[in-house]
Amino acid sequence: TYGINIFIHFDQRNDFVHYLKRIMPSNRMYFRTLTIKIIFLSVTTIGILGNFSVFYYYLVYYGDCKLKTVDLIHLHLMASNTLIILSKGVPNTMAAFGLKQFLNDIQCRLILYIERVGRSVSIGSICLLSVFQAVTISQKGSCCKDQKVKAAKYIGCCLSLLWVSYILIHFILFVNPLIKRYRNNVTGKQDFGHCSIAGRDGNSDSLYAAMVVCPEILFSLLMAWSSGSMIVILYRHKQRVQHIRRPSGSIRTSPESRATQNILVLVSTFLAFYTVSTILQGCVALLHNPSWWLVNITHLSSLCFPCFGPFVLINHYCMVSRLSLFWSRNINSVILK
């Protein structure tokens, strides 16, 4: 009897081990899927709240006033970020929760078109912001100094030109594959999780590289140059004003210097996320069968700046405290009435 009990115990234990081995892969799959769901939902929600908080701040404080040039660029940057989040963050979140391939080819291309317009305008806007700020804080007597007033006047036109140009460029890239698809039999598909489109061809890739990638590289170089110029100007300014101290003994920091430091943080954040996203997208494009983690991390990296960039502005302008003060004043005025 004792031997039979040992045999039964061993058999049950062996069955339990096999059961654990069988359920462990499914548990790991469930855990990683749940993790991606939470991350995508959190990042997308944070991004939407952050961008709309900046919009609301400008609506409250500058409702009837003319916006400063830098604030105007900020608004266009937030608008392009919002397009990226709505066209990439929301569909990827839905795909993470199991709603896959819910768009047809045309709808998928339209979503991709909106995302690309937002991405291109975002890069152009932040490049314009960094170059304009470099001109604004340029030293007295330099050639840039004479162009400050003119630059401020032309910023609105530059932003409008940026939107119109990229809407047209990406529309050409949107229509071109559709025309070729009906003329030729295109094989292969690009899978984005939430939808898929017909495979690319060499001409479309060359057109995209010439009209989108090359300008993005140029904008990135301009951002790096203007950021370097601002750092040099700030350093020289700090050297000159070290002897100017407040009664408390601290060095005086001008509003322009604080604004420049904020823009440098914003540009550095953008360049860091943009570089990582570009490298990961290149890896996904080159690999024949990229891993599940690599694909999802690539999607997340492209959402990082649109979602977290607004919080640099929120921190710089102390938007939370200002909006809280505004709401408390409104509540007090309503109570007094």
PDB file of C-alpha atoms in Angstrom, residues 57-337:
ATOM      1  CA  TYR A  57      -3.936  77.076 -21.007  1.00  0.00           C
ATOM      2  CA  TYR A  58      -3.480  79.225 -24.112  1.00  0.00           C
ATOM      3  CA  LEU A  59      -7.258  79.525 -24.523  1.00  0.00           C
ATOM      4  CA  VAL A  60      -7.637  80.777 -20.934  1.00  0.00           C
ATOM      5  CA  TYR A  61      -4.658  83.152 -20.815  1.00  0.00           C
ATOM      6  CA  TYR A  62      -4.541  84.359 -24.416  1.00  0.00           C
ATOM      7  CA  GLY A  63      -8.192  84.120 -25.427  1.00  0.00           C
ATOM      8  CA  ASP A  64      -8.530  87.739 -26.607  1.00  0.00           C
ATOM      9  CA  CYS A  65      -4.822  88.614 -26.899  1.00  0.00           C
ATOM     10  CA  LYS A  66      -2.361  88.225 -29.728  1.00  0.00           C
ATOM     11  CA  LEU A  67      -0.049  85.276 -29.156  1.00  0.00           C
ATOM     12  CA  LYS A  68       3.694  85.757 -28.915  1.00  0.00           C
ATOM     13  CA  THR A  69       5.702  84.199 -31.729  1.00  0.00           C
ATOM     14  CA  VAL A  70       7.080  81.385 -29.559  1.00  0.00           C
ATOM     15  CA  ASP A  71       3.597  80.608 -28.193  1.00  0.00           C
ATOM     16  CA  LEU A  72       2.218  80.470 -31.741  1.00  0.00           C
ATOM     17  CA  ILE A  73       4.853  77.872 -32.664  1.00  0.00           C
ATOM     18  CA  HIS A  74       4.022  75.946 -29.475  1.00  0.00           C
ATOM     19  CA  LEU A  75       0.350  75.765 -30.505  1.00  0.00           C
ATOM     20  CA  HIS A  76       1.187  74.433 -33.963  1.00  0.00           C
ATOM     21  CA  LEU A  77       3.559  71.915 -32.377  1.00  0.00           C
ATOM     22  CA  MET A  78       0.820  70.709 -30.015  1.00  0.00           C
ATOM     23  CA  ALA A  79      -1.639  70.469 -32.932  1.00  0.00           C
ATOM     24  CA  SER A  80       0.760  68.251 -34.898  1.00  0.00           C
ATOM     25  CA  ASN A  81       1.441  66.160 -31.774  1.00  0.00           C
ATOM     26  CA  THR A  82      -2.300  65.654 -31.314  1.00  0.00           C
ATOM     27  CA  LEU A  83      -2.608  64.411 -34.908  1.00  0.00           C
ATOM     28  CA  ILE A  84       0.145  61.856 -34.265  1.00  0.00           C
ATOM     29  CA  ILE A  85      -1.472  60.617 -31.045  1.00  0.00           C
ATOM     30  CA  LEU A  86      -4.959  60.315 -32.573  1.00  0.00           C
ATOM     31  CA  SER A  87      -3.733  58.611 -35.763  1.00  0.00           C
ATOM     32  CA  LYS A  88      -1.070  56.348 -34.222  1.00  0.00           C
ATOM     33  CA  GLY A  89      -1.581  56.128 -30.460  1.00  0.00           C
ATOM     34  CA  VAL A  90      -5.333  55.455 -30.487  1.00  0.00           C
ATOM     35  CA  PRO A  91      -5.293  52.768 -33.262  1.00  0.00           C
ATOM     36  CA  ASN A  92      -2.295  50.997 -31.697  1.00  0.00           C
ATOM     37  CA  THR A  93      -4.031  51.031 -28.306  1.00  0.00           C
ATOM     38  CA  MET A  94      -7.135  49.500 -29.908  1.00  0.00           C
ATOM     39  CA  ALA A  95      -4.948  46.869 -31.603  1.00  0.00           C
ATOM     40  CA  ALA A  96      -3.271  46.074 -28.260  1.00  0.00           C
ATOM     41  CA  PHE A  97      -6.730  45.405 -26.790  1.00  0.00           C
ATOM     42  CA  GLY A  98      -7.462  42.897 -29.560  1.00  0.00           C
ATOM     43  CA  LEU A  99      -9.224  45.042 -32.166  1.00  0.00           C
ATOM     44  CA  LYS A 100      -6.953  44.175 -35.110  1.00  0.00           C
ATOM     45  CA  GLN A 101      -7.349  44.791 -38.849  1.00  0.00           C
ATOM     46  CA  PHE A 102     -10.484  46.912 -38.365  1.00  0.00           C
ATOM     47  CA  LEU A 103      -9.613  49.322 -41.210  1.00  0.00           C
ATOM     48  CA  ASN A 104      -9.573  48.635 -44.940  1.00  0.00           C
ATOM     49  CA  ASP A 105      -6.728  49.655 -47.274  1.00  0.00           C
ATOM     50  CA  ILE A 106      -8.004  53.201 -47.997  1.00  0.00           C
ATOM     51  CA  GLN A 107      -8.806  53.910 -44.329  1.00  0.00           C
ATOM     52  CA  CYS A 108      -5.401  52.582 -43.284  1.00  0.00           C
ATOM     53  CA  ARG A 109      -3.640  54.844 -45.799  1.00  0.00           C
ATOM     54  CA  LEU A 110      -5.709  57.808 -44.595  1.00  0.00           C
ATOM     55  CA  ILE A 111      -4.667  57.201 -40.971  1.00  0.00           C
ATOM     56  CA  LEU A 112      -1.056  56.816 -42.104  1.00  0.00           C
ATOM     57  CA  TYR A 113      -1.385  60.053 -44.111  1.00  0.00           C
ATOM     58  CA  ILE A 114      -2.605  62.007 -41.058  1.00  0.00           C
ATOM     59  CA  GLU A 115       0.180  60.577 -38.893  1.00  0.00           C
ATOM     60  CA  ARG A 116       2.864  61.472 -41.435  1.00  0.00           C
ATOM     61  CA  VAL A 117       1.553  65.023 -41.860  1.00  0.00           C
ATOM     62  CA  GLY A 118       1.608  65.439 -38.068  1.00  0.00           C
ATOM     63  CA  ARG A 119       5.129  64.017 -37.807  1.00  0.00           C
ATOM     64  CA  SER A 120       6.513  66.232 -40.589  1.00  0.00           C
ATOM     65  CA  VAL A 121       4.875  69.398 -39.233  1.00  0.00           C
ATOM     66  CA  SER A 122       6.111  68.527 -35.732  1.00  0.00           C
ATOM     67  CA  ILE A 123       9.716  68.291 -36.963  1.00  0.00           C
ATOM     68  CA  GLY A 124       9.365  71.499 -38.990  1.00  0.00           C
ATOM     69  CA  SER A 125       7.740  73.402 -36.101  1.00  0.00           C
ATOM     70  CA  ILE A 126      10.370  72.503 -33.529  1.00  0.00           C
ATOM     71  CA  CYS A 127      13.123  73.333 -36.040  1.00  0.00           C
ATOM     72  CA  LEU A 128      11.478  76.726 -36.613  1.00  0.00           C
ATOM     73  CA  LEU A 129      11.218  77.219 -32.841  1.00  0.00           C
ATOM     74  CA  SER A 130      14.894  76.499 -32.210  1.00  0.00           C
ATOM     75  CA  VAL A 131      16.122  78.655 -35.126  1.00  0.00           C
ATOM     76  CA  PHE A 132      13.851  81.559 -34.142  1.00  0.00           C
ATOM     77  CA  GLN A 133      15.023  81.434 -30.519  1.00  0.00           C
ATOM     78  CA  ALA A 134      18.663  81.333 -31.651  1.00  0.00           C
ATOM     79  CA  VAL A 135      18.011  84.490 -33.694  1.00  0.00           C
ATOM     80  CA  THR A 136      16.145  86.109 -30.785  1.00  0.00           C
ATOM     81  CA  ILE A 137      18.985  85.728 -28.274  1.00  0.00           C
ATOM     82  CA  SER A 138      21.746  86.480 -30.776  1.00  0.00           C
ATOM     83  CA  GLN A 139      24.368  88.968 -29.675  1.00  0.00           C
ATOM     84  CA  LYS A 140      23.941  92.677 -30.145  1.00  0.00           C
ATOM     85  CA  GLY A 141      25.407  93.924 -33.377  1.00  0.00           C
ATOM     86  CA  SER A 142      25.325  90.582 -35.205  1.00  0.00           C
ATOM     87  CA  CYS A 143      23.583  90.231 -38.543  1.00  0.00           C
ATOM     88  CA  CYS A 144      20.895  88.072 -36.921  1.00  0.00           C
ATOM     89  CA  LYS A 145      19.975  90.857 -34.515  1.00  0.00           C
ATOM     90  CA  ASP A 146      18.778  93.083 -37.379  1.00  0.00           C
ATOM     91  CA  GLN A 147      16.468  90.362 -38.618  1.00  0.00           C
ATOM     92  CA  LYS A 148      14.604  89.732 -35.343  1.00  0.00           C
ATOM     93  CA  VAL A 149      11.583  91.900 -36.104  1.00  0.00           C
ATOM     94  CA  LYS A 150      11.320  90.565 -39.655  1.00  0.00           C
ATOM     95  CA  ALA A 151      11.659  86.972 -38.444  1.00  0.00           C
ATOM     96  CA  ALA A 152       8.767  87.413 -35.989  1.00  0.00           C
ATOM     97  CA  LYS A 153       6.561  88.741 -38.812  1.00  0.00           C
ATOM     98  CA  TYR A 154       7.319  85.820 -41.110  1.00  0.00           C
ATOM     99  CA  ILE A 155       6.832  83.014 -38.565  1.00  0.00           C
ATOM    100  CA  GLY A 156       3.066  82.806 -39.188  1.00  0.00           C
ATOM    101  CA  CYS A 157       3.646  82.533 -42.952  1.00  0.00           C
ATOM    102  CA  CYS A 158       6.326  79.874 -42.406  1.00  0.00           C
ATOM    103  CA  LEU A 159       3.978  77.789 -40.252  1.00  0.00           C
ATOM    104  CA  SER A 160       1.168  78.041 -42.819  1.00  0.00           C
ATOM    105  CA  LEU A 161       3.612  77.110 -45.590  1.00  0.00           C
ATOM    106  CA  LEU A 162       4.775  74.144 -43.507  1.00  0.00           C
ATOM    107  CA  TRP A 163       1.233  72.788 -43.141  1.00  0.00           C
ATOM    108  CA  VAL A 164       0.253  73.362 -46.783  1.00  0.00           C
ATOM    109  CA  SER A 165       3.514  71.897 -48.136  1.00  0.00           C
ATOM    110  CA  TYR A 166       3.329  68.688 -46.116  1.00  0.00           C
ATOM    111  CA  ILE A 167      -0.398  68.231 -46.696  1.00  0.00           C
ATOM    112  CA  LEU A 168       0.300  68.346 -50.454  1.00  0.00           C
ATOM    113  CA  ILE A 169       3.502  66.253 -50.309  1.00  0.00           C
ATOM    114  CA  HIS A 170       1.906  63.477 -48.276  1.00  0.00           C
ATOM    115  CA  PHE A 171      -1.227  63.628 -50.429  1.00  0.00           C
ATOM    116  CA  ILE A 172       0.960  62.860 -53.464  1.00  0.00           C
ATOM    117  CA  LEU A 173       2.516  59.973 -51.513  1.00  0.00           C
ATOM    118  CA  PHE A 174      -1.003  58.886 -50.470  1.00  0.00           C
ATOM    119  CA  VAL A 175      -2.427  58.866 -54.029  1.00  0.00           C
ATOM    120  CA  ASN A 176       0.618  57.505 -55.897  1.00  0.00           C
ATOM    121  CA  PRO A 177       0.458  53.906 -54.505  1.00  0.00           C
ATOM    122  CA  LEU A 178      -3.315  53.770 -55.109  1.00  0.00           C
ATOM    123  CA  ILE A 179      -2.874  54.629 -58.793  1.00  0.00           C
ATOM    124  CA  LYS A 180      -0.105  52.042 -59.157  1.00  0.00           C
ATOM    125  CA  ARG A 181      -2.149  49.410 -57.335  1.00  0.00           C
ATOM    126  CA  TYR A 182      -4.969  49.628 -59.871  1.00  0.00           C
ATOM    127  CA  ARG A 183      -2.531  49.626 -62.800  1.00  0.00           C
ATOM    128  CA  ASN A 184      -0.312  46.780 -61.606  1.00  0.00           C
ATOM    129  CA  ASN A 185      -0.696  43.715 -59.435  1.00  0.00           C
ATOM    130  CA  VAL A 186       1.104  44.660 -56.213  1.00  0.00           C
ATOM    131  CA  THR A 187       2.121  41.720 -54.042  1.00  0.00           C
ATOM    132  CA  GLY A 188       2.916  41.686 -50.347  1.00  0.00           C
ATOM    133  CA  LYS A 189       1.504  43.702 -47.485  1.00  0.00           C
ATOM    134  CA  GLN A 190       2.652  46.068 -44.753  1.00  0.00           C
ATOM    135  CA  ASP A 191       1.068  45.108 -41.450  1.00  0.00           C
ATOM    136  CA  PHE A 192       0.572  47.868 -38.849  1.00  0.00           C
ATOM    137  CA  GLY A 193      -1.393  45.755 -36.363  1.00  0.00           C
ATOM    138  CA  HIS A 194      -4.627  47.731 -36.553  1.00  0.00           C
ATOM    139  CA  CYS A 195      -4.628  47.570 -40.367  1.00  0.00           C
ATOM    140  CA  SER A 196      -2.512  46.642 -43.376  1.00  0.00           C
ATOM    141  CA  ILE A 197      -1.819  48.133 -46.806  1.00  0.00           C
ATOM    142  CA  ALA A 198      -0.535  46.758 -50.103  1.00  0.00           C
ATOM    143  CA  GLY A 199       3.233  46.382 -50.364  1.00  0.00           C
ATOM    144  CA  ARG A 200       5.543  49.247 -51.309  1.00  0.00           C
ATOM    145  CA  ASP A 201       7.505  49.669 -54.511  1.00  0.00           C
ATOM    146  CA  GLY A 202      10.932  51.158 -55.179  1.00  0.00           C
ATOM    147  CA  ASN A 203       9.623  54.343 -56.822  1.00  0.00           C
ATOM    148  CA  SER A 204       7.372  55.202 -53.862  1.00  0.00           C
ATOM    149  CA  ASP A 205      10.257  54.644 -51.446  1.00  0.00           C
ATOM    150  CA  SER A 206      12.544  56.897 -53.501  1.00  0.00           C
ATOM    151  CA  LEU A 207       9.848  59.573 -53.657  1.00  0.00           C
ATOM    152  CA  TYR A 208       9.325  59.369 -49.891  1.00  0.00           C
ATOM    153  CA  ALA A 209      13.066  59.619 -49.243  1.00  0.00           C
ATOM    154  CA  ALA A 210      13.442  62.662 -51.502  1.00  0.00           C
ATOM    155  CA  MET A 211      10.358  64.566 -50.310  1.00  0.00           C
ATOM    156  CA  VAL A 212      10.215  63.623 -46.614  1.00  0.00           C
ATOM    157  CA  VAL A 213      13.386  61.984 -45.288  1.00  0.00           C
ATOM    158  CA  CYS A 214      15.872  64.470 -46.779  1.00  0.00           C
ATOM    159  CA  PRO A 215      14.018  67.542 -45.404  1.00  0.00           C
ATOM    160  CA  GLU A 216      13.777  65.801 -41.994  1.00  0.00           C
ATOM    161  CA  ILE A 217      17.552  65.285 -41.967  1.00  0.00           C
ATOM    162  CA  LEU A 218      18.028  68.951 -42.929  1.00  0.00           C
ATOM    163  CA  PHE A 219      15.670  70.058 -40.124  1.00  0.00           C
ATOM    164  CA  SER A 220      17.556  67.872 -37.639  1.00  0.00           C
ATOM    165  CA  LEU A 221      20.886  69.432 -38.655  1.00  0.00           C
ATOM    166  CA  LEU A 222      19.387  72.929 -38.340  1.00  0.00           C
ATOM    167  CA  MET A 223      18.091  72.040 -34.868  1.00  0.00           C
ATOM    168  CA  ALA A 224      21.500  70.767 -33.806  1.00  0.00           C
ATOM    169  CA  TRP A 225      23.197  73.912 -35.175  1.00  0.00           C
ATOM    170  CA  SER A 226      20.731  76.330 -33.558  1.00  0.00           C
ATOM    171  CA  SER A 227      20.873  74.442 -30.239  1.00  0.00           C
ATOM    172  CA  GLY A 228      24.669  74.611 -30.281  1.00  0.00           C
ATOM    173  CA  SER A 229      24.482  78.336 -31.047  1.00  0.00           C
ATOM    174  CA  MET A 230      22.082  78.910 -28.143  1.00  0.00           C
ATOM    175  CA  ILE A 231      24.343  77.013 -25.737  1.00  0.00           C
ATOM    176  CA  VAL A 232      27.344  79.127 -26.794  1.00  0.00           C
ATOM    177  CA  ILE A 233      25.339  82.375 -26.475  1.00  0.00           C
ATOM    178  CA  LEU A 234      24.014  81.400 -23.024  1.00  0.00           C
ATOM    179  CA  TYR A 235      27.508  80.466 -21.851  1.00  0.00           C
ATOM    180  CA  ARG A 236      28.949  83.801 -22.992  1.00  0.00           C
ATOM    181  CA  HIS A 237      26.030  85.661 -21.434  1.00  0.00           C
ATOM    182  CA  LYS A 238      26.609  83.843 -18.139  1.00  0.00           C
ATOM    183  CA  GLN A 239      30.302  84.777 -18.237  1.00  0.00           C
ATOM    184  CA  ARG A 240      29.436  88.461 -18.761  1.00  0.00           C
ATOM    185  CA  VAL A 241      26.789  88.744 -16.041  1.00  0.00           C
ATOM    186  CA  GLN A 242      28.545  86.764 -13.302  1.00  0.00           C
ATOM    187  CA  HIS A 243      29.418  90.022 -11.546  1.00  0.00           C
ATOM    188  CA  ILE A 244      25.756  91.179 -11.606  1.00  0.00           C
ATOM    189  CA  ARG A 245      24.182  89.755  -8.471  1.00  0.00           C
ATOM    190  CA  ARG A 246      21.021  90.306  -6.532  1.00  0.00           C
ATOM    191  CA  PRO A 247      21.175  91.501  -2.922  1.00  0.00           C
ATOM    192  CA  SER A 248      20.819  87.872  -1.875  1.00  0.00           C
ATOM    193  CA  GLY A 249      23.958  87.047  -3.863  1.00  0.00           C
ATOM    194  CA  SER A 250      22.338  84.916  -6.587  1.00  0.00           C
ATOM    195  CA  ILE A 251      23.028  85.511 -10.277  1.00  0.00           C
ATOM    196  CA  ARG A 252      20.194  87.212 -12.141  1.00  0.00           C
ATOM    197  CA  THR A 253      18.574  85.092 -14.858  1.00  0.00           C
ATOM    198  CA  SER A 254      16.789  86.944 -17.643  1.00  0.00           C
ATOM    199  CA  PRO A 255      13.387  85.769 -18.967  1.00  0.00           C
ATOM    200  CA  GLU A 256      14.986  85.201 -22.391  1.00  0.00           C
ATOM    201  CA  SER A 257      17.601  82.910 -20.842  1.00  0.00           C
ATOM    202  CA  ARG A 258      14.912  80.896 -19.039  1.00  0.00           C
ATOM    203  CA  ALA A 259      12.864  80.624 -22.249  1.00  0.00           C
ATOM    204  CA  THR A 260      15.964  79.526 -24.164  1.00  0.00           C
ATOM    205  CA  GLN A 261      16.785  76.867 -21.565  1.00  0.00           C
ATOM    206  CA  ASN A 262      13.222  75.560 -21.858  1.00  0.00           C
ATOM    207  CA  ILE A 263      13.473  75.415 -25.662  1.00  0.00           C
ATOM    208  CA  LEU A 264      16.837  73.638 -25.413  1.00  0.00           C
ATOM    209  CA  VAL A 265      15.242  70.993 -23.165  1.00  0.00           C
ATOM    210  CA  LEU A 266      12.334  70.641 -25.617  1.00  0.00           C
ATOM    211  CA  VAL A 267      14.623  70.352 -28.664  1.00  0.00           C
ATOM    212  CA  SER A 268      16.987  67.920 -26.888  1.00  0.00           C
ATOM    213  CA  THR A 269      14.026  65.757 -25.842  1.00  0.00           C
ATOM    214  CA  PHE A 270      12.734  65.759 -29.403  1.00  0.00           C
ATOM    215  CA  LEU A 271      16.106  64.890 -30.961  1.00  0.00           C
ATOM    216  CA  ALA A 272      16.663  62.051 -28.459  1.00  0.00           C
ATOM    217  CA  PHE A 273      13.243  60.448 -29.052  1.00  0.00           C
ATOM    218  CA  TYR A 274      13.394  61.095 -32.812  1.00  0.00           C
ATOM    219  CA  THR A 275      16.825  59.447 -33.113  1.00  0.00           C
ATOM    220  CA  VAL A 276      15.753  56.358 -31.131  1.00  0.00           C
ATOM    221  CA  SER A 277      12.502  56.092 -33.117  1.00  0.00           C
ATOM    222  CA  THR A 278      14.319  56.401 -36.463  1.00  0.00           C
ATOM    223  CA  ILE A 279      16.873  53.717 -35.527  1.00  0.00           C
ATOM    224  CA  LEU A 280      14.141  51.314 -34.366  1.00  0.00           C
ATOM    225  CA  GLN A 281      12.050  51.925 -37.494  1.00  0.00           C
ATOM    226  CA  GLY A 282      15.129  51.186 -39.594  1.00  0.00           C
ATOM    227  CA  CYS A 283      15.647  47.905 -37.711  1.00  0.00           C
ATOM    228  CA  VAL A 284      12.008  46.879 -38.250  1.00  0.00           C
ATOM    229  CA  ALA A 285      12.244  47.738 -41.965  1.00  0.00           C
ATOM    230  CA  LEU A 286      15.489  45.786 -42.462  1.00  0.00           C
ATOM    231  CA  LEU A 287      14.560  42.666 -40.486  1.00  0.00           C
ATOM    232  CA  HIS A 288      12.535  40.037 -42.347  1.00  0.00           C
ATOM    233  CA  ASN A 289      10.578  38.948 -39.279  1.00  0.00           C
ATOM    234  CA  PRO A 290      10.994  41.479 -36.422  1.00  0.00           C
ATOM    235  CA  SER A 291      10.109  40.322 -32.926  1.00  0.00           C
ATOM    236  CA  TRP A 292       6.840  41.208 -31.208  1.00  0.00           C
ATOM    237  CA  TRP A 293       8.670  43.313 -28.607  1.00  0.00           C
ATOM    238  CA  LEU A 294      10.674  45.254 -31.217  1.00  0.00           C
ATOM    239  CA  VAL A 295       7.548  46.173 -33.195  1.00  0.00           C
ATOM    240  CA  ASN A 296       5.686  47.412 -30.108  1.00  0.00           C
ATOM    241  CA  ILE A 297       8.689  49.313 -28.710  1.00  0.00           C
ATOM    242  CA  THR A 298       9.072  50.990 -32.127  1.00  0.00           C
ATOM    243  CA  HIS A 299       5.424  52.107 -32.028  1.00  0.00           C
ATOM    244  CA  LEU A 300       5.874  53.416 -28.483  1.00  0.00           C
ATOM    245  CA  SER A 301       9.092  55.289 -29.297  1.00  0.00           C
ATOM    246  CA  SER A 302       7.330  57.245 -32.049  1.00  0.00           C
ATOM    247  CA  LEU A 303       4.691  58.327 -29.488  1.00  0.00           C
ATOM    248  CA  CYS A 304       7.122  59.424 -26.768  1.00  0.00           C
ATOM    249  CA  PHE A 305       7.719  63.032 -27.826  1.00  0.00           C
ATOM    250  CA  PRO A 306       4.099  63.822 -28.863  1.00  0.00           C
ATOM    251  CA  CYS A 307       2.911  62.456 -25.498  1.00  0.00           C
ATOM    252  CA  PHE A 308       5.601  63.743 -23.106  1.00  0.00           C
ATOM    253  CA  GLY A 309       6.776  66.896 -24.937  1.00  0.00           C
ATOM    254  CA  PRO A 310       3.851  69.038 -23.672  1.00  0.00           C
ATOM    255  CA  PHE A 311       4.922  68.443 -20.068  1.00  0.00           C
ATOM    256  CA  VAL A 312       8.153  70.375 -20.723  1.00  0.00           C
ATOM    257  CA  LEU A 313       5.956  73.398 -21.518  1.00  0.00           C
ATOM    258  CA  ILE A 314       3.617  72.691 -18.597  1.00  0.00           C
ATOM    259  CA  ASN A 315       6.600  72.643 -16.236  1.00  0.00           C
ATOM    260  CA  HIS A 316       8.177  75.800 -17.728  1.00  0.00           C
ATOM    261  CA  TYR A 317       5.020  77.925 -17.636  1.00  0.00           C
ATOM    262  CA  CYS A 318       3.798  76.482 -14.293  1.00  0.00           C
ATOM    263  CA  MET A 319       0.501  75.811 -16.066  1.00  0.00           C
ATOM    264  CA  VAL A 320      -1.008  73.657 -13.332  1.00  0.00           C
ATOM    265  CA  SER A 321      -0.589  76.309 -10.622  1.00  0.00           C
ATOM    266  CA  ARG A 322      -1.781  79.098 -12.938  1.00  0.00           C
ATOM    267  CA  LEU A 323      -4.868  77.164 -14.017  1.00  0.00           C
ATOM    268  CA  SER A 324      -5.593  76.248 -10.380  1.00  0.00           C
ATOM    269  CA  LEU A 325      -5.362  79.932  -9.451  1.00  0.00           C
ATOM    270  CA  PHE A 326      -7.654  80.828 -12.359  1.00  0.00           C
ATOM    271  CA  TRP A 327     -10.242  78.218 -11.339  1.00  0.00           C
ATOM    272  CA  SER A 328     -10.134  79.274  -7.665  1.00  0.00           C
ATOM    273  CA  ARG A 329     -10.691  82.913  -8.655  1.00  0.00           C
ATOM    274  CA  ASN A 330     -13.651  81.931 -10.827  1.00  0.00           C
ATOM    275  CA  ILE A 331     -15.150  79.820  -8.036  1.00  0.00           C
ATOM    276  CA  ASN A 332     -14.702  82.660  -5.523  1.00  0.00           C
ATOM    277  CA  SER A 333     -16.310  85.159  -7.891  1.00  0.00           C
ATOM    278  CA  VAL A 334     -19.286  82.818  -8.397  1.00  0.00           C
ATOM    279  CA  ILE A 335     -19.645  82.333  -4.618  1.00  0.00           C
ATOM    280  CA  LEU A 336     -19.474  86.104  -3.978  1.00  0.00           C
ATOM    281  CA  LYS A 337     -22.182  86.731  -6.567  1.00  0.00           C
TER     282      LYS A 337
END
